[in-house]
Amino acid sequence: MDDGDNLFHPSMAAALMKLDPEDGEQIMEYFKTQALLLREKALLQASVRDQKKLLVENGKLKKDIEQLRSQLQERQRRRTAKALLSPAPPPPRIDPAPTTPVNQPAGASASTNPPPSSSHDQRERPSRRRRGERKARPTSDSLSLGAEPHVDVSRLDLRVGRILSVRRHPLAEGMSVQEVDVGEDGPRTVVSKLGGKTPLEELRGGLAVLLCNVKACKLRGVVSQARLLSCCSSDACTELLTPPTGSTPGDRVTFLNYPGEPDRELQARDRVWELLQPDLQVDSRGVANYKGRGFEVKGKGLCRAPSLTDAVIR
């Protein structure tokens, strides 16, 4: 019996033959043919669904393979970069061979030589030497390459400040003490050499240029937290540098072609201020500059001396 026969119960075939003896067989054949066609259609649809499912799974597998390939390539690049950037291992240390003094008997050499160090001491020595090399590495590198710290005016933290109060120094006749607002939570105390012929009353409420990243130091008993920049002519006349109109406390003073952030605090050993000071001058127009680049408050203008020209800045 074929698949078509399995689709119909014998009682159904007998009922059709009883109802229509002449055409019963043809009707049964028609039903069998339709049943087989429906089964083939169902099988075809199932195979199409399976094919689509396989295509989706293949696409997902391809995507996973591409991700794994990218991860492997990235790890390989990192390993290569790490190998290129890692420092070369230090050369092994070669200890000189022990020598026997000329006038020492040969038989006494074994008894006078120091006892061999233990394995613990042998492990300790290389580790101590490596720690010492790591600490001294920056100095040795700079000496071997002949490198010097980069020194230009961008290392100075120059800001606009407003002088809130001014008084004579209690212990130094030629000095004065100012309280200056530089845009911080509280004012800074500044000790300056403006206590001679300078009319201190005229300074109160005025704007000035301050070097703010100097190390705080005590001058004749008073701690100074910044430095007021002034200019001095050959006849010992001194004036404070004046910021441009519209400046406010805390404005940065910068220089064209000298970008960069200033040091957090100037170190005395670097002598940055001493090295830069010869190039800090007031030109013939009264403009304060460094190597021809003016002291500039961005968007507001240049810093100047009130009346002096061709003067040094200190």
CSV table of N, CA and C in Angstrom, one decimal, residues 208-290:
chain,number,residue,atom,x,y,z
A,208,ALA,N,47.6,94.4,39.0
A,208,ALA,CA,49.1,94.1,38.8
A,208,ALA,C,49.2,92.7,38.2
A,209,VAL,N,50.5,92.4,37.7
A,209,VAL,CA,50.8,91.1,37.2
A,209,VAL,C,51.6,90.3,38.2
A,210,LEU,N,51.2,89.1,38.6
A,210,LEU,CA,51.9,88.3,39.6
A,210,LEU,C,52.4,87.0,39.1
A,211,LEU,N,53.5,86.6,39.6
A,211,LEU,CA,54.1,85.2,39.4
A,211,LEU,C,53.6,84.4,40.5
A,212,CYS,N,52.7,83.4,40.2
A,212,CYS,CA,51.9,82.7,41.3
A,212,CYS,C,52.5,81.3,41.6
A,213,ASN,N,53.4,80.8,40.8
A,213,ASN,CA,53.9,79.4,41.1
A,213,ASN,C,55.3,79.4,41.7
A,214,VAL,N,55.7,80.5,42.4
A,214,VAL,CA,56.9,80.5,43.1
A,214,VAL,C,56.6,79.8,44.5
A,215,LYS,N,57.7,79.3,45.0
A,215,LYS,CA,57.5,78.6,46.3
A,215,LYS,C,57.4,79.6,47.4
A,216,ALA,N,56.4,79.4,48.3
A,216,ALA,CA,56.2,80.4,49.4
A,216,ALA,C,57.5,80.4,50.3
A,217,CYS,N,57.9,81.6,50.7
A,217,CYS,CA,59.1,81.8,51.5
A,217,CYS,C,58.9,82.9,52.5
A,218,LYS,N,59.6,82.9,53.5
A,218,LYS,CA,59.5,83.9,54.6
A,218,LYS,C,60.6,85.0,54.3
A,219,LEU,N,60.1,86.2,54.2
A,219,LEU,CA,61.0,87.4,54.0
A,219,LEU,C,60.9,88.3,55.2
A,220,ARG,N,62.0,88.3,56.0
A,220,ARG,CA,62.0,89.1,57.2
A,220,ARG,C,60.8,88.9,58.1
A,221,GLY,N,60.4,87.6,58.3
A,221,GLY,CA,59.4,87.3,59.2
A,221,GLY,C,58.0,87.2,58.6
A,222,VAL,N,57.8,87.6,57.3
A,222,VAL,CA,56.5,87.5,56.7
A,222,VAL,C,56.5,86.6,55.5
A,223,VAL,N,55.6,85.6,55.4
A,223,VAL,CA,55.6,84.6,54.3
A,223,VAL,C,55.0,85.3,53.1
A,224,SER,N,55.8,85.2,52.0
A,224,SER,CA,55.3,85.7,50.7
A,224,SER,C,54.9,84.6,49.8
A,225,GLN,N,53.7,84.7,49.2
A,225,GLN,CA,53.1,83.6,48.5
A,225,GLN,C,53.0,83.9,47.0
A,226,ALA,N,53.6,84.9,46.5
A,226,ALA,CA,53.7,85.2,45.1
A,226,ALA,C,54.7,86.3,44.9
A,227,ARG,N,54.8,86.8,43.6
A,227,ARG,CA,55.8,87.8,43.3
A,227,ARG,C,55.1,88.8,42.4
A,228,LEU,N,55.2,90.1,42.8
A,228,LEU,CA,54.7,91.2,41.9
A,228,LEU,C,55.7,91.5,40.9
A,229,LEU,N,55.3,91.6,39.6
A,229,LEU,CA,56.3,91.9,38.5
A,229,LEU,C,56.3,93.4,38.3
A,230,SER,N,57.5,93.9,38.4
A,230,SER,CA,57.7,95.4,38.1
A,230,SER,C,58.8,95.5,37.1
A,231,CYS,N,58.9,96.8,36.6
A,231,CYS,CA,60.0,97.1,35.7
A,231,CYS,C,60.8,98.2,36.3
A,232,CYS,N,62.1,98.2,35.9
A,232,CYS,CA,63.0,99.2,36.5
A,232,CYS,C,63.9,99.7,35.4
A,233,SER,N,64.0,101.1,35.4
A,233,SER,CA,64.9,101.7,34.5
A,233,SER,C,66.3,101.9,35.0
A,234,SER,N,67.2,102.5,34.2
A,234,SER,CA,68.6,102.7,34.6
A,234,SER,C,68.7,103.7,35.8
A,235,ASP,N,67.8,104.6,35.9
A,235,ASP,CA,67.9,105.5,37.0
A,235,ASP,C,67.1,105.1,38.3
A,236,ALA,N,66.9,103.7,38.4
A,236,ALA,CA,66.3,103.1,39.6
A,236,ALA,C,64.9,103.5,39.8
A,237,CYS,N,64.2,103.9,38.8
A,237,CYS,CA,62.8,104.2,38.9
A,237,CYS,C,62.0,102.9,38.7
A,238,THR,N,61.1,102.6,39.5
A,238,THR,CA,60.4,101.3,39.5
A,238,THR,C,58.9,101.5,39.4
A,239,GLU,N,58.3,100.7,38.5
A,239,GLU,CA,56.8,100.7,38.3
A,239,GLU,C,56.3,99.3,38.2
A,240,LEU,N,55.1,99.1,38.7
A,240,LEU,CA,54.4,97.8,38.5
A,240,LEU,C,53.9,97.7,37.1
A,241,LEU,N,53.9,96.4,36.5
A,241,LEU,CA,53.3,96.2,35.2
A,241,LEU,C,51.8,96.3,35.4
A,242,THR,N,51.2,96.9,34.3
A,242,THR,CA,49.7,97.2,34.4
A,242,THR,C,49.1,96.3,33.3
A,243,PRO,N,48.1,95.4,33.8
A,243,PRO,CA,47.3,94.6,32.8
A,243,PRO,C,46.4,95.5,32.0
A,244,PRO,N,45.9,94.9,30.8
A,244,PRO,CA,45.1,95.7,29.9
A,244,PRO,C,43.7,96.0,30.6
A,245,THR,N,43.1,97.0,30.1
A,245,THR,CA,41.8,97.4,30.5
A,245,THR,C,40.8,96.3,30.4
A,246,GLY,N,39.9,96.1,31.4
A,246,GLY,CA,38.9,95.0,31.3
A,246,GLY,C,39.4,93.7,32.0
A,247,SER,N,40.7,93.7,32.4
A,247,SER,CA,41.2,92.4,33.0
A,247,SER,C,40.5,92.3,34.4
A,248,THR,N,40.4,91.0,34.8
A,248,THR,CA,39.9,90.7,36.1
A,248,THR,C,40.8,89.8,36.9
A,249,PRO,N,40.8,89.8,38.2
A,249,PRO,CA,41.7,88.9,39.0
A,249,PRO,C,41.6,87.5,38.6
A,250,GLY,N,42.7,86.8,38.4
A,250,GLY,CA,42.7,85.4,38.0
A,250,GLY,C,42.9,85.2,36.5
A,251,ASP,N,42.8,86.3,35.7
A,251,ASP,CA,43.1,86.1,34.2
A,251,ASP,C,44.5,85.7,34.0
A,252,ARG,N,44.7,84.7,33.1
A,252,ARG,CA,46.1,84.2,32.8
A,252,ARG,C,46.7,85.2,31.8
A,253,VAL,N,48.0,85.3,32.0
A,253,VAL,CA,48.9,86.1,31.1
A,253,VAL,C,49.7,85.1,30.3
A,254,THR,N,49.5,85.1,28.9
A,254,THR,CA,50.1,84.1,28.1
A,254,THR,C,51.0,84.8,27.0
A,255,PHE,N,51.6,83.9,26.2
A,255,PHE,CA,52.5,84.5,25.2
A,255,PHE,C,52.3,83.7,23.9
A,256,LEU,N,52.3,84.4,22.8
A,256,LEU,CA,52.1,83.8,21.5
A,256,LEU,C,53.3,82.9,21.2
A,257,ASN,N,53.0,81.8,20.6
A,257,ASN,CA,54.0,80.8,20.2
A,257,ASN,C,54.7,80.1,21.4
A,258,TYR,N,54.2,80.3,22.6
A,258,TYR,CA,54.7,79.6,23.8
A,258,TYR,C,53.5,79.0,24.5
A,259,PRO,N,52.9,77.9,23.9
A,259,PRO,CA,51.7,77.3,24.6
A,259,PRO,C,52.2,76.4,25.7
A,260,GLY,N,51.3,75.8,26.4
A,260,GLY,CA,51.6,74.9,27.5
A,260,GLY,C,51.1,75.3,28.9
A,261,GLU,N,51.0,74.4,29.8
A,261,GLU,CA,50.6,74.7,31.1
A,261,GLU,C,51.8,75.0,32.0
A,262,PRO,N,51.7,75.9,32.9
A,262,PRO,CA,52.8,76.2,33.8
A,262,PRO,C,53.1,75.1,34.8
A,263,ASP,N,54.3,75.2,35.4
A,263,ASP,CA,54.6,74.3,36.5
A,263,ASP,C,53.7,74.5,37.7
A,264,ARG,N,53.4,73.4,38.4
A,264,ARG,CA,52.6,73.6,39.6
A,264,ARG,C,53.4,74.4,40.6
A,265,GLU,N,54.7,74.2,40.7
A,265,GLU,CA,55.5,75.1,41.6
A,265,GLU,C,56.9,75.0,41.0
A,266,LEU,N,57.5,76.2,40.9
A,266,LEU,CA,58.9,76.3,40.3
A,266,LEU,C,59.9,75.8,41.4
A,267,GLN,N,60.7,74.9,40.9
A,267,GLN,CA,61.7,74.3,41.9
A,267,GLN,C,63.0,75.2,41.8
A,268,ALA,N,63.6,75.4,43.0
A,268,ALA,CA,64.8,76.2,43.1
A,268,ALA,C,65.9,75.7,42.3
A,269,ARG,N,66.0,74.3,42.3
A,269,ARG,CA,67.2,73.7,41.6
A,269,ARG,C,67.1,73.9,40.1
A,270,ASP,N,65.9,74.1,39.5
A,270,ASP,CA,65.8,74.3,38.1
A,270,ASP,C,66.1,75.8,37.6
A,271,ARG,N,66.1,76.7,38.5
A,271,ARG,CA,66.4,78.1,38.3
A,271,ARG,C,65.7,78.7,37.1
A,272,VAL,N,64.4,78.4,37.0
A,272,VAL,CA,63.6,78.8,35.8
A,272,VAL,C,63.5,80.3,35.7
A,273,TRP,N,63.2,80.9,36.8
A,273,TRP,CA,63.0,82.4,36.8
A,273,TRP,C,64.3,83.1,36.5
A,274,GLU,N,65.4,82.6,37.1
A,274,GLU,CA,66.7,83.2,36.8
A,274,GLU,C,67.1,83.1,35.4
A,275,LEU,N,66.8,82.0,34.7
A,275,LEU,CA,67.2,81.8,33.4
A,275,LEU,C,66.3,82.6,32.4
A,276,LEU,N,65.0,82.8,32.8
A,276,LEU,CA,64.1,83.6,31.9
A,276,LEU,C,64.2,85.1,32.1
A,277,GLN,N,64.7,85.6,33.2
A,277,GLN,CA,64.6,87.0,33.5
A,277,GLN,C,65.4,87.9,32.5
A,278,PRO,N,66.5,87.5,32.0
A,278,PRO,CA,67.2,88.3,31.0
A,278,PRO,C,66.4,88.6,29.8
A,279,ASP,N,65.4,87.7,29.4
A,279,ASP,CA,64.6,87.9,28.2
A,279,ASP,C,63.3,88.6,28.5
A,280,LEU,N,63.0,89.0,29.8
A,280,LEU,CA,61.8,89.7,30.1
A,280,LEU,C,62.1,91.2,30.2
A,281,GLN,N,61.5,91.9,29.3
A,281,GLN,CA,61.9,93.3,29.2
A,281,GLN,C,60.6,94.1,28.8
A,282,VAL,N,60.7,95.4,29.0
A,282,VAL,CA,59.7,96.4,28.4
A,282,VAL,C,60.4,97.1,27.2
A,283,ASP,N,59.7,97.0,26.1
A,283,ASP,CA,60.3,97.6,24.9
A,283,ASP,C,60.1,99.1,24.7
A,284,SER,N,60.5,99.6,23.6
A,284,SER,CA,60.5,101.1,23.4
A,284,SER,C,59.1,101.6,23.4
A,285,ARG,N,58.0,100.8,23.2
A,285,ARG,CA,56.7,101.2,23.2
A,285,ARG,C,56.0,101.0,24.6
A,286,GLY,N,56.8,100.5,25.6
A,286,GLY,CA,56.3,100.3,26.9
A,286,GLY,C,55.6,99.0,27.1
A,287,VAL,N,55.7,98.1,26.1
A,287,VAL,CA,55.0,96.8,26.2
A,287,VAL,C,55.9,95.8,26.8
A,288,ALA,N,55.4,95.1,27.8
A,288,ALA,CA,56.1,94.0,28.5
A,288,ALA,C,56.2,92.8,27.5
A,289,ASN,N,57.3,92.2,27.3
A,289,ASN,CA,57.4,91.0,26.4
A,289,ASN,C,58.5,90.1,26.8
A,290,TYR,N,58.5,88.9,26.2
A,290,TYR,CA,59.5,87.9,26.4
A,290,TYR,C,60.0,87.5,25.0
